[in-house]
Structure formats: structure tokens, C-alpha cells
JSON list of N, CA and C in Angstrom, two decimals:
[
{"chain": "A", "resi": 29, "resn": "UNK", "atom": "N", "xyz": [8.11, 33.61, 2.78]},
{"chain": "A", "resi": 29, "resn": "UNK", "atom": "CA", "xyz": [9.06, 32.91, 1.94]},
{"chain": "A", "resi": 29, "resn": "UNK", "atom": "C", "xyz": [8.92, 31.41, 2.18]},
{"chain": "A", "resi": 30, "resn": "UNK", "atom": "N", "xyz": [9.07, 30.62, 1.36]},
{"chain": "A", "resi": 30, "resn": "UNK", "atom": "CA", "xyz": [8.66, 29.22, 1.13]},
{"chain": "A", "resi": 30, "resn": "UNK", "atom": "C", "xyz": [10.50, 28.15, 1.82]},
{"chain": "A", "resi": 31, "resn": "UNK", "atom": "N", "xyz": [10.23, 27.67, 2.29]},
{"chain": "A", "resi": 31, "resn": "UNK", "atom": "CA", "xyz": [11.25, 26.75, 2.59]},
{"chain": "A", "resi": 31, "resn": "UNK", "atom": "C", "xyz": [11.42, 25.53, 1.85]},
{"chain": "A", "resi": 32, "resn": "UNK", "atom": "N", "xyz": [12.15, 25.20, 0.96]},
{"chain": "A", "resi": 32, "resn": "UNK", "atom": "CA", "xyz": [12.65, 24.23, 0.96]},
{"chain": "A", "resi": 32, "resn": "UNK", "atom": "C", "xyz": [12.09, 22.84, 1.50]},
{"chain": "A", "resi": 33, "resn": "UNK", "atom": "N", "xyz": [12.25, 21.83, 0.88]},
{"chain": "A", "resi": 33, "resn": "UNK", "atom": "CA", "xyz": [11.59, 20.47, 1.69]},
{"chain": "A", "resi": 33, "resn": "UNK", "atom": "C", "xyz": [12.82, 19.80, 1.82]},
{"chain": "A", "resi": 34, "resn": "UNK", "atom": "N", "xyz": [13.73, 19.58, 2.81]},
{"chain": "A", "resi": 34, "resn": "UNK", "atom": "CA", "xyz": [14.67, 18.40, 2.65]},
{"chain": "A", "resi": 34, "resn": "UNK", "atom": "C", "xyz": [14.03, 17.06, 2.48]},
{"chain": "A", "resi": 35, "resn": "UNK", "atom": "N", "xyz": [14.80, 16.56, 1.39]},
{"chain": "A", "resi": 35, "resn": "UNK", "atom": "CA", "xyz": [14.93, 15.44, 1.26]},
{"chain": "A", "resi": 35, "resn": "UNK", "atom": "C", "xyz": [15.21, 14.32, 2.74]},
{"chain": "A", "resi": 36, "resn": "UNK", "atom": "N", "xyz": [14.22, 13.13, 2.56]},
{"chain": "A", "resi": 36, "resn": "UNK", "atom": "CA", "xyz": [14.11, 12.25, 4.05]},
{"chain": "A", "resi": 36, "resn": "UNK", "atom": "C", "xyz": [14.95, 11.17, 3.41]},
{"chain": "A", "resi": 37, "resn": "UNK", "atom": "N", "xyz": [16.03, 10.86, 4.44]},
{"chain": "A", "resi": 37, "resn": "UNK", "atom": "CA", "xyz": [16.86, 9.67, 4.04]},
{"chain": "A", "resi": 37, "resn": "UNK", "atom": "C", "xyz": [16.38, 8.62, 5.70]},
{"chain": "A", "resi": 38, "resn": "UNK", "atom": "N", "xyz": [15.96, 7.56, 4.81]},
{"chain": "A", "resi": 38, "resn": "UNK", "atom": "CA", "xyz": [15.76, 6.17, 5.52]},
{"chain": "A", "resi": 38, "resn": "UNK", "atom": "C", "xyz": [17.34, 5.43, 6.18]},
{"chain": "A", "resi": 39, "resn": "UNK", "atom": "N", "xyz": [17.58, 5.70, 7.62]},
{"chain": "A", "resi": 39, "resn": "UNK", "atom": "CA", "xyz": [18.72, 4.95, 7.69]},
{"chain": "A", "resi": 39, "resn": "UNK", "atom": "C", "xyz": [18.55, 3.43, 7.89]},
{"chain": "A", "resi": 40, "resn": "UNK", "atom": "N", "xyz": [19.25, 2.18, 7.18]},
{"chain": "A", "resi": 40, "resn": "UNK", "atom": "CA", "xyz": [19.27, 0.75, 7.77]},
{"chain": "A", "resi": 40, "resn": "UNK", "atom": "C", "xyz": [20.44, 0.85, 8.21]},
{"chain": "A", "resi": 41, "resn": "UNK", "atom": "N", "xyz": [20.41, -0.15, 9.41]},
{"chain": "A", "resi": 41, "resn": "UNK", "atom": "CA", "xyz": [21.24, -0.60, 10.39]},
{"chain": "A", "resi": 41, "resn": "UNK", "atom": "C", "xyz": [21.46, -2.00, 9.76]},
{"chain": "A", "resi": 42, "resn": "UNK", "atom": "N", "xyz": [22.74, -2.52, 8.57]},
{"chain": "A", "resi": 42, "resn": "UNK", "atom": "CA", "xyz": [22.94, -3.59, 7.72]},
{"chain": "A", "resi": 42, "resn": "UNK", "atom": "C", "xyz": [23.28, -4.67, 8.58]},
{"chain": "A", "resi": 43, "resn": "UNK", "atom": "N", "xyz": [23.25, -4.22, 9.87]},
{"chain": "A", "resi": 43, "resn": "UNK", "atom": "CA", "xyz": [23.77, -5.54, 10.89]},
{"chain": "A", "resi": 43, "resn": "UNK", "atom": "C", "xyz": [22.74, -6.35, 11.48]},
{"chain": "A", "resi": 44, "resn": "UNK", "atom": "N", "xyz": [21.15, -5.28, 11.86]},
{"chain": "A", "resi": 44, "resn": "UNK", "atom": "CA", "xyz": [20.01, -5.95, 12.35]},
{"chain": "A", "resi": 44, "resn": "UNK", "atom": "C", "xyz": [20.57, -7.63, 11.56]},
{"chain": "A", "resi": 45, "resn": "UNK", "atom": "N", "xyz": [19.28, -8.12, 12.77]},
{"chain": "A", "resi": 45, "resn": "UNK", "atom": "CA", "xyz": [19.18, -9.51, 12.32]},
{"chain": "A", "resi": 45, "resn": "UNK", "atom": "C", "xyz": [17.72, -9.66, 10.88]},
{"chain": "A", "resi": 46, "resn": "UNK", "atom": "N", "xyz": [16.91, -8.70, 11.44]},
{"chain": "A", "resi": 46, "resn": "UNK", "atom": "CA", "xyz": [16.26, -9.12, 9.97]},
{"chain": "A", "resi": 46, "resn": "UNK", "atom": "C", "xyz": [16.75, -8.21, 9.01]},
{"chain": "A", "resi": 47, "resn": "UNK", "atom": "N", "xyz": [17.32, -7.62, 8.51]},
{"chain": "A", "resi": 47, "resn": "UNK", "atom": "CA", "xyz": [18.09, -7.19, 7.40]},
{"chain": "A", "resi": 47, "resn": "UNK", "atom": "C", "xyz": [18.75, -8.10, 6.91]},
{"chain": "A", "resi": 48, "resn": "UNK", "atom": "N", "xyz": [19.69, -8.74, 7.76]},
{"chain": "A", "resi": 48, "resn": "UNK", "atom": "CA", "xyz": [20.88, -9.92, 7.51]},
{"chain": "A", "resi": 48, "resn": "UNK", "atom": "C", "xyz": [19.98, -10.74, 6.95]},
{"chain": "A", "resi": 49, "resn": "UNK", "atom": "N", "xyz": [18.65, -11.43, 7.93]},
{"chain": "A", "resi": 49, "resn": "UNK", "atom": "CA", "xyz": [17.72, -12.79, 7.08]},
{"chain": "A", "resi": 49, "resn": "UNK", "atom": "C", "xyz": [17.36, -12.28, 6.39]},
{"chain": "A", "resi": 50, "resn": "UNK", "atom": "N", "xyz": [16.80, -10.96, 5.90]},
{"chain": "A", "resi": 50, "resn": "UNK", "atom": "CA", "xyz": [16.46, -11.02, 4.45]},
{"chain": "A", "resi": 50, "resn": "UNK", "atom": "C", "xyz": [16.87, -10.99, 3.26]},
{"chain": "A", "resi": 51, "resn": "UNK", "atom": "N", "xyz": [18.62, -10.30, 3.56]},
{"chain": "A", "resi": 51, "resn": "UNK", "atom": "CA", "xyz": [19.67, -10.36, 2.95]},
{"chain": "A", "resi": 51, "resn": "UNK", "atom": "C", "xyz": [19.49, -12.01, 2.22]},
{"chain": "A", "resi": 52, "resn": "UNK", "atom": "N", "xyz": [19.76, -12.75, 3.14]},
{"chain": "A", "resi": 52, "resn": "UNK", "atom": "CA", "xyz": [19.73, -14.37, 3.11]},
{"chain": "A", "resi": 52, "resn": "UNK", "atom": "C", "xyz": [18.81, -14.81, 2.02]},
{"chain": "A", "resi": 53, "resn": "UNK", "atom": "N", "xyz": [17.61, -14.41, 2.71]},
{"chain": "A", "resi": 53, "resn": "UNK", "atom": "CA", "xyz": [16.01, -15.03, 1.68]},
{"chain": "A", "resi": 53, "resn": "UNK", "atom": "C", "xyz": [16.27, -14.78, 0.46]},
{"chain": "A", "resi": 54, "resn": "UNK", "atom": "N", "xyz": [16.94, -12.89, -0.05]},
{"chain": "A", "resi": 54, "resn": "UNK", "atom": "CA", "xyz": [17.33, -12.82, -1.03]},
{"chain": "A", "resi": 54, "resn": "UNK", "atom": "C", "xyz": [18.15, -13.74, -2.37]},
{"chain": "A", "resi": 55, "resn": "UNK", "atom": "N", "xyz": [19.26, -13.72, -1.39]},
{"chain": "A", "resi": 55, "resn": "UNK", "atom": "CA", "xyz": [20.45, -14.28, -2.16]},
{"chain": "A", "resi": 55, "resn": "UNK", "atom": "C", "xyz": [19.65, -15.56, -2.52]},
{"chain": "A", "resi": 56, "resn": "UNK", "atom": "N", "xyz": [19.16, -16.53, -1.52]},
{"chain": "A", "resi": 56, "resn": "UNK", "atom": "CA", "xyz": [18.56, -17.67, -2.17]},
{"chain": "A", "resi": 56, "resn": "UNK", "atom": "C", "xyz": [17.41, -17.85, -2.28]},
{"chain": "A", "resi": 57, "resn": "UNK", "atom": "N", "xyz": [16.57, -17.13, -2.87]},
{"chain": "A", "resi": 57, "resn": "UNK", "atom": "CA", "xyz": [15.77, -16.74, -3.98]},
{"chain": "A", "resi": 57, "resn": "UNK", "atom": "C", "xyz": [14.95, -15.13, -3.65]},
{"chain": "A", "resi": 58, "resn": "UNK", "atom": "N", "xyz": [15.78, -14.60, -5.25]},
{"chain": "A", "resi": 58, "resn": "UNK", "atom": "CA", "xyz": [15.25, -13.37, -5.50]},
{"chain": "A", "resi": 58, "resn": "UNK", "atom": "C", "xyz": [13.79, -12.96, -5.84]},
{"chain": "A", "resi": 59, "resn": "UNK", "atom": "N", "xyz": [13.21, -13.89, -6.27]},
{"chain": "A", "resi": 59, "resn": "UNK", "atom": "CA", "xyz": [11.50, -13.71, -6.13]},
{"chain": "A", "resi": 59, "resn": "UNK", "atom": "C", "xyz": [10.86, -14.24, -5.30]},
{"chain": "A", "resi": 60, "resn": "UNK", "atom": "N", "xyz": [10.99, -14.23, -4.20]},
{"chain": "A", "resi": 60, "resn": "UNK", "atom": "CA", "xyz": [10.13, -14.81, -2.69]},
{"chain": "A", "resi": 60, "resn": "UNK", "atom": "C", "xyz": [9.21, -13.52, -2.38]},
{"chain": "A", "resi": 61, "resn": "UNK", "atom": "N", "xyz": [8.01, -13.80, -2.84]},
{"chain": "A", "resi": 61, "resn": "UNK", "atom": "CA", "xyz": [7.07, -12.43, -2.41]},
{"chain": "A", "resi": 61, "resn": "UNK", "atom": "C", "xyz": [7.13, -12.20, -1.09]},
{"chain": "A", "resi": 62, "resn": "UNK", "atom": "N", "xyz": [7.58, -12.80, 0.07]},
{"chain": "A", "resi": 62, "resn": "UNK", "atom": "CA", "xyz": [7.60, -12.80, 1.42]},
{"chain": "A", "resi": 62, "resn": "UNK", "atom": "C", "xyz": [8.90, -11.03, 1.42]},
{"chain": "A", "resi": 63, "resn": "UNK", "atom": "N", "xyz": [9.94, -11.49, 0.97]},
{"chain": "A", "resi": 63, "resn": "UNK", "atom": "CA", "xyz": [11.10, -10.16, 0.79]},
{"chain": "A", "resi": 63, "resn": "UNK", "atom": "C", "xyz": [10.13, -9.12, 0.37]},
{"chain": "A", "resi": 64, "resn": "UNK", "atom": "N", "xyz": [9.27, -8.52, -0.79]},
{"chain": "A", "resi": 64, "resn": "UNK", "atom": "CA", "xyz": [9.05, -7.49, -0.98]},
{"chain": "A", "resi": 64, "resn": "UNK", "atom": "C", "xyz": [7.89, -7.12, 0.57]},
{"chain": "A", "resi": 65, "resn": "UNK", "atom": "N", "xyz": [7.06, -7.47, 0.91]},
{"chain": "A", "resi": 65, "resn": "UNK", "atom": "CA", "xyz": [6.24, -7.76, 1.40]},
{"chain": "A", "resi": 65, "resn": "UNK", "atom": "C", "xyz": [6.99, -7.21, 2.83]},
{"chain": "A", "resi": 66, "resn": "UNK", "atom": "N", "xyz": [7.68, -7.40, 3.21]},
{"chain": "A", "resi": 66, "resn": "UNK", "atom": "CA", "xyz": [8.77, -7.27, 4.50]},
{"chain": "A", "resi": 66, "resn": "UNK", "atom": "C", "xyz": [9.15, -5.94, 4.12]},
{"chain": "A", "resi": 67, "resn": "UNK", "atom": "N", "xyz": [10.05, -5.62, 2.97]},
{"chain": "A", "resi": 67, "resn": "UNK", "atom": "CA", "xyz": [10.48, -4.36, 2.67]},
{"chain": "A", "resi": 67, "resn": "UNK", "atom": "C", "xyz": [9.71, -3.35, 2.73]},
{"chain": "A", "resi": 68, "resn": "UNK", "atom": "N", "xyz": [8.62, -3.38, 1.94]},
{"chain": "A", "resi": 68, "resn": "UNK", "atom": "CA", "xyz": [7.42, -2.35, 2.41]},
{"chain": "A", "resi": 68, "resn": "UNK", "atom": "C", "xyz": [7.07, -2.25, 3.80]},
{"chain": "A", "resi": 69, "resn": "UNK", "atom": "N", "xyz": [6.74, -3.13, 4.43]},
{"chain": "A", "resi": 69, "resn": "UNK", "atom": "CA", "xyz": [6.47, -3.64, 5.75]},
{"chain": "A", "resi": 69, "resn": "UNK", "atom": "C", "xyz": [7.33, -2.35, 6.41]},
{"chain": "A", "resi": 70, "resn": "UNK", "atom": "N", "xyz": [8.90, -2.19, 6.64]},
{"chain": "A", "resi": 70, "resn": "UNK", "atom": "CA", "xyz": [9.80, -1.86, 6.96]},
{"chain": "A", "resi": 70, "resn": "UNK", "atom": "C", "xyz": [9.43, -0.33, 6.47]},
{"chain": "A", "resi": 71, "resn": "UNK", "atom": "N", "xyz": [9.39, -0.24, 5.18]},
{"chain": "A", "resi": 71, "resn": "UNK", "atom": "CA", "xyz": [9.38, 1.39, 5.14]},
{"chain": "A", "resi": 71, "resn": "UNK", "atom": "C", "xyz": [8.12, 2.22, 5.52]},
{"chain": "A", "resi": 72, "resn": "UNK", "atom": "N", "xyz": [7.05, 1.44, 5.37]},
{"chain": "A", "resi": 72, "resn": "UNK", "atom": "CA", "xyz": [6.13, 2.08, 6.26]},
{"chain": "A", "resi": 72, "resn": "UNK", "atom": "C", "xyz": [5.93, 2.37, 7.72]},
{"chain": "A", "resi": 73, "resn": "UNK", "atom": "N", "xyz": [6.73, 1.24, 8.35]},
{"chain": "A", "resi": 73, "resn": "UNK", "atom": "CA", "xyz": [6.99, 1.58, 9.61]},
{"chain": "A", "resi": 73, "resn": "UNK", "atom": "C", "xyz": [7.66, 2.54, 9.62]},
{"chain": "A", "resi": 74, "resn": "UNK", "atom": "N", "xyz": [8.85, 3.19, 8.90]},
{"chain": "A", "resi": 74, "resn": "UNK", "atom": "CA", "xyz": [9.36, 4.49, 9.34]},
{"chain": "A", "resi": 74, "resn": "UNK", "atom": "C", "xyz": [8.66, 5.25, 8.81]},
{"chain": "A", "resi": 75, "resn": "UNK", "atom": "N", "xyz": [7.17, 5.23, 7.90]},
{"chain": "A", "resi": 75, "resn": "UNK", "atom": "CA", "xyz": [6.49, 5.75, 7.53]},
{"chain": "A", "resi": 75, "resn": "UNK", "atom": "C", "xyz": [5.85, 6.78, 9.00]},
{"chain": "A", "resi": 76, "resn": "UNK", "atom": "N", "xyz": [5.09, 5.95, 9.37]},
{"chain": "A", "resi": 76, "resn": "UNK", "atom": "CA", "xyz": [4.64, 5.58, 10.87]},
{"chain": "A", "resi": 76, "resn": "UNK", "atom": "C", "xyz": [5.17, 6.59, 12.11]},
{"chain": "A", "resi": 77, "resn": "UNK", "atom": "N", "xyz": [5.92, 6.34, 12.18]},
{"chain": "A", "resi": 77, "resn": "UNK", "atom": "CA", "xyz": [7.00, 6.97, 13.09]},
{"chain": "A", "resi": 77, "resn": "UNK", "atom": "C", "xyz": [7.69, 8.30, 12.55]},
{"chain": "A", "resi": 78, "resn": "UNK", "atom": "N", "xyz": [7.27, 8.60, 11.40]},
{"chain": "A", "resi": 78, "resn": "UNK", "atom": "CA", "xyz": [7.26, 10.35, 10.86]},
{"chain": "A", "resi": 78, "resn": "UNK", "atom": "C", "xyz": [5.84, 10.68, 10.93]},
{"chain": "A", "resi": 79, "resn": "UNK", "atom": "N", "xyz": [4.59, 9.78, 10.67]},
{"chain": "A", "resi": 79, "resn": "UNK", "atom": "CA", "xyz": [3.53, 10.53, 11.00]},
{"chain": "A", "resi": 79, "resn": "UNK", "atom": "C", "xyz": [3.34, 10.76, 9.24]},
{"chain": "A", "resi": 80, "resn": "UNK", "atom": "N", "xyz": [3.73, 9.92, 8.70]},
{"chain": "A", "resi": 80, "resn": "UNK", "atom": "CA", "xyz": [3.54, 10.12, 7.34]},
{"chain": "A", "resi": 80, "resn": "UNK", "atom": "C", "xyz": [2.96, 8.87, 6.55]},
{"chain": "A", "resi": 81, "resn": "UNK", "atom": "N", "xyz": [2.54, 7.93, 6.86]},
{"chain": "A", "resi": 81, "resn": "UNK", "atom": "CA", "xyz": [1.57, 6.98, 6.47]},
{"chain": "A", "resi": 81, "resn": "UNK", "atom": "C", "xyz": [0.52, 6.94, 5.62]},
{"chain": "A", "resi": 82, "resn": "UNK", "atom": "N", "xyz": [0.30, 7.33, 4.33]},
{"chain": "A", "resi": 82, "resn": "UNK", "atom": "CA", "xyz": [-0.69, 7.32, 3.66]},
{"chain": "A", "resi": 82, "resn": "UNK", "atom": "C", "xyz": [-2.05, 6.65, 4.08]},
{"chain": "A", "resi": 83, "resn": "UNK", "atom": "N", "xyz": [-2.01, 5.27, 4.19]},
{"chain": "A", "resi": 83, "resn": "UNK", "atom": "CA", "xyz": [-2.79, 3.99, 4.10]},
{"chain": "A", "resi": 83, "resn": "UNK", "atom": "C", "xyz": [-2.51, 3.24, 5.82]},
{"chain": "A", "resi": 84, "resn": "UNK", "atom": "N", "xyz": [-3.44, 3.63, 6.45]},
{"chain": "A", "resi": 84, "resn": "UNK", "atom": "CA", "xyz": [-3.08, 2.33, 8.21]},
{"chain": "A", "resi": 84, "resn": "UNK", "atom": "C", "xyz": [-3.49, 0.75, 7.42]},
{"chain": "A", "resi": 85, "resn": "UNK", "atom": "N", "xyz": [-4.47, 1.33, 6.60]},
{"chain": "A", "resi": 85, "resn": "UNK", "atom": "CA", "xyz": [-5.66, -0.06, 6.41]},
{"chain": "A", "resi": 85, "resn": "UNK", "atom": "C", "xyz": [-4.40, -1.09, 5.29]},
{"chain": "A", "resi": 86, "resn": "UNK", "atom": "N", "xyz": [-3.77, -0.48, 4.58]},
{"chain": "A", "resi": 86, "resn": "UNK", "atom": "CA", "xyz": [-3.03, -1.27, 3.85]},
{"chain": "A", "resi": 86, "resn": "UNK", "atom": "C", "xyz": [-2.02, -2.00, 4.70]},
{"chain": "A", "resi": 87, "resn": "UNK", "atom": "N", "xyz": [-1.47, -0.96, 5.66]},
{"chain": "A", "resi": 87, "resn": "UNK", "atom": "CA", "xyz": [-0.20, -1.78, 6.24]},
{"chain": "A", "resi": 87, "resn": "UNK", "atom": "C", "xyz": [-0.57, -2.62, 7.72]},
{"chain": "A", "resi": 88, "resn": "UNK", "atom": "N", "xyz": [-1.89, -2.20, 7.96]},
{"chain": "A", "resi": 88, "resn": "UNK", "atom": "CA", "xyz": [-2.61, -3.73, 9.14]},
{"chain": "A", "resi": 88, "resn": "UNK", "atom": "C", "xyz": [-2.65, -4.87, 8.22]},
{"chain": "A", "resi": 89, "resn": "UNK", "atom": "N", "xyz": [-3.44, -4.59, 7.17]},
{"chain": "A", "resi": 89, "resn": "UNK", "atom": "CA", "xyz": [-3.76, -5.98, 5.83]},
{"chain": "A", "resi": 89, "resn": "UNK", "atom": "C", "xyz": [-2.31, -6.77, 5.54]},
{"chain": "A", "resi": 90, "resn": "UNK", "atom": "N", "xyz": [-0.86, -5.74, 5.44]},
{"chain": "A", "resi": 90, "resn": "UNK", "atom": "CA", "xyz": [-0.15, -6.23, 5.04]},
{"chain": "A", "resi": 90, "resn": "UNK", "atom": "C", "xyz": [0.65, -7.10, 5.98]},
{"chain": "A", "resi": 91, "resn": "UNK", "atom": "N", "xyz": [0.60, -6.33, 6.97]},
{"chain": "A", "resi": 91, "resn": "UNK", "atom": "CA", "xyz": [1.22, -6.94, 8.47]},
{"chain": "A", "resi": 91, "resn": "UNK", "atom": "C", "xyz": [0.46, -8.30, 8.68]},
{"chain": "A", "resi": 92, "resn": "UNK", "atom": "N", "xyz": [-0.85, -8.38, 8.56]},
{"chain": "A", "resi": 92, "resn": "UNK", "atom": "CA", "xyz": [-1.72, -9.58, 8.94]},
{"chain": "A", "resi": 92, "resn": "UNK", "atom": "C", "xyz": [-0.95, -11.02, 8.28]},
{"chain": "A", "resi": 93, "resn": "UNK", "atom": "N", "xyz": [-0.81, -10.66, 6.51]},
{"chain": "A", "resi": 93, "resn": "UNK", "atom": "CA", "xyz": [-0.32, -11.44, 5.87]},
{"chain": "A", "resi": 93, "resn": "UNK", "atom": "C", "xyz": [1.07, -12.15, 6.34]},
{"chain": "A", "resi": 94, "resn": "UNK", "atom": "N", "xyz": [1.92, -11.24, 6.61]},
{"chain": "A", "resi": 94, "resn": "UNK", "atom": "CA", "xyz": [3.13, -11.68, 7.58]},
{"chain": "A", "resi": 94, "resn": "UNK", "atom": "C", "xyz": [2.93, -12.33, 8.72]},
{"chain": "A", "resi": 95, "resn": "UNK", "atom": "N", "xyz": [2.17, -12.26, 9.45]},
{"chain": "A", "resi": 95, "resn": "UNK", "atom": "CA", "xyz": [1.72, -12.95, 10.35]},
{"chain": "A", "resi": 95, "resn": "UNK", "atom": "C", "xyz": [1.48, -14.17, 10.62]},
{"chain": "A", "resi": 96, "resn": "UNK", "atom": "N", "xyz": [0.36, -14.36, 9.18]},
{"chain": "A", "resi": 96, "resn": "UNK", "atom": "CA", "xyz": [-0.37, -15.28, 8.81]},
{"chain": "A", "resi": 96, "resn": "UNK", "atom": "C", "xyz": [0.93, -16.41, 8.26]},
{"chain": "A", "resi": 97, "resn": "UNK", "atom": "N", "xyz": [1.73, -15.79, 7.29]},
{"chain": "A", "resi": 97, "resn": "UNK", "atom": "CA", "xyz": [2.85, -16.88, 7.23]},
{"chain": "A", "resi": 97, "resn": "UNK", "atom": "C", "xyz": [3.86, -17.23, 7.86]},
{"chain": "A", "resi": 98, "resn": "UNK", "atom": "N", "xyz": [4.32, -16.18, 8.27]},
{"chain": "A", "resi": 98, "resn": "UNK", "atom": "CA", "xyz": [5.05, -16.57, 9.47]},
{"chain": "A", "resi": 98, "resn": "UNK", "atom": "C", "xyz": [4.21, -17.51, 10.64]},
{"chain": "A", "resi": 99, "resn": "UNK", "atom": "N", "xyz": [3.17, -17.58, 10.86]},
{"chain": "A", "resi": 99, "resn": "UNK", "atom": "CA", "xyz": [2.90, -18.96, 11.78]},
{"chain": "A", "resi": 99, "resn": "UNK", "atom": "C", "xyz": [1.93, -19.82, 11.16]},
{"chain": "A", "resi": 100, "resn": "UNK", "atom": "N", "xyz": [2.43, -19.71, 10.43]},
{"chain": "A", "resi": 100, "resn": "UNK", "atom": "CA", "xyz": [1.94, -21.63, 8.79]},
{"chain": "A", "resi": 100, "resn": "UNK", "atom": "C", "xyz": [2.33, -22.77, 9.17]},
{"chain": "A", "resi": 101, "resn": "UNK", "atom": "N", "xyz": [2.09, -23.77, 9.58]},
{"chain": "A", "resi": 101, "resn": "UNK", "atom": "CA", "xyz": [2.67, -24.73, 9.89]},
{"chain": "A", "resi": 101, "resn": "UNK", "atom": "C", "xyz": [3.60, -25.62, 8.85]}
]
């Protein structure tokens, strides 16, 4: 007999500090490719940590990019 797949719910913790700054980045400005870029960032890591990761190579590439701007002078 076949089981069922529950549905996976992602919990955020709305208090973290980067939730709150991105909250922030949001509100003052809603198209900052840096926010989507983070959000993915974020759900693949709980990607990760289920062992459910499609792509490593996408989310090293994507992580790099964060990196890379985050220490831009």
C-alpha cells in the first residue's frame, strides 16, 4: 500500500536578524536582486539539510555571488 507524501512546511523564525534585514531591503526597495537571491539562498539551505537539493553546483554559484557582493567595496 502506497503512503501518502506529507506535505513539507518551511518554518521562518520572523525574528532572525536576517529575515528582519531583509524584511528592511524589501520595504526599501522591492526589486533589489540581492532579496531574491538570499531567499533562494535560504530555501535551499533547508533544501540541504532534508537531503533534497536538486542542483549543489547552482547553490555554490549562487552562494559565491553573495559573497562576492557582500564584500564589494
Amino acid at each position: 500500500q502506497d503512503v501518502p507524501l506529507s506535505k513539507k512546511v518551511m518554518e521562518v523564525n520572523i525574528t532572525h536578524p536576517v529575515i528582519t534585514n531583509l524584511s528592511k531591503k524589501y520595504l526599501a526597495n522591492p526589486s533589489d536582486p540581492l532579496i531574491k537571491k538570499c531567499i533562494v539562498h535560504l530555501f535551499e539551505s533547508a533544501q540541504i539539510i532534508d537531503g533534497e537539493l536538486a542542483s549543489g553546483t547552482d547553490y555554490v554559484k549562487r552562494m559565491m555571488e553573495l559573497i562576492e557582493e557582500a564584500t564589494k567595496d
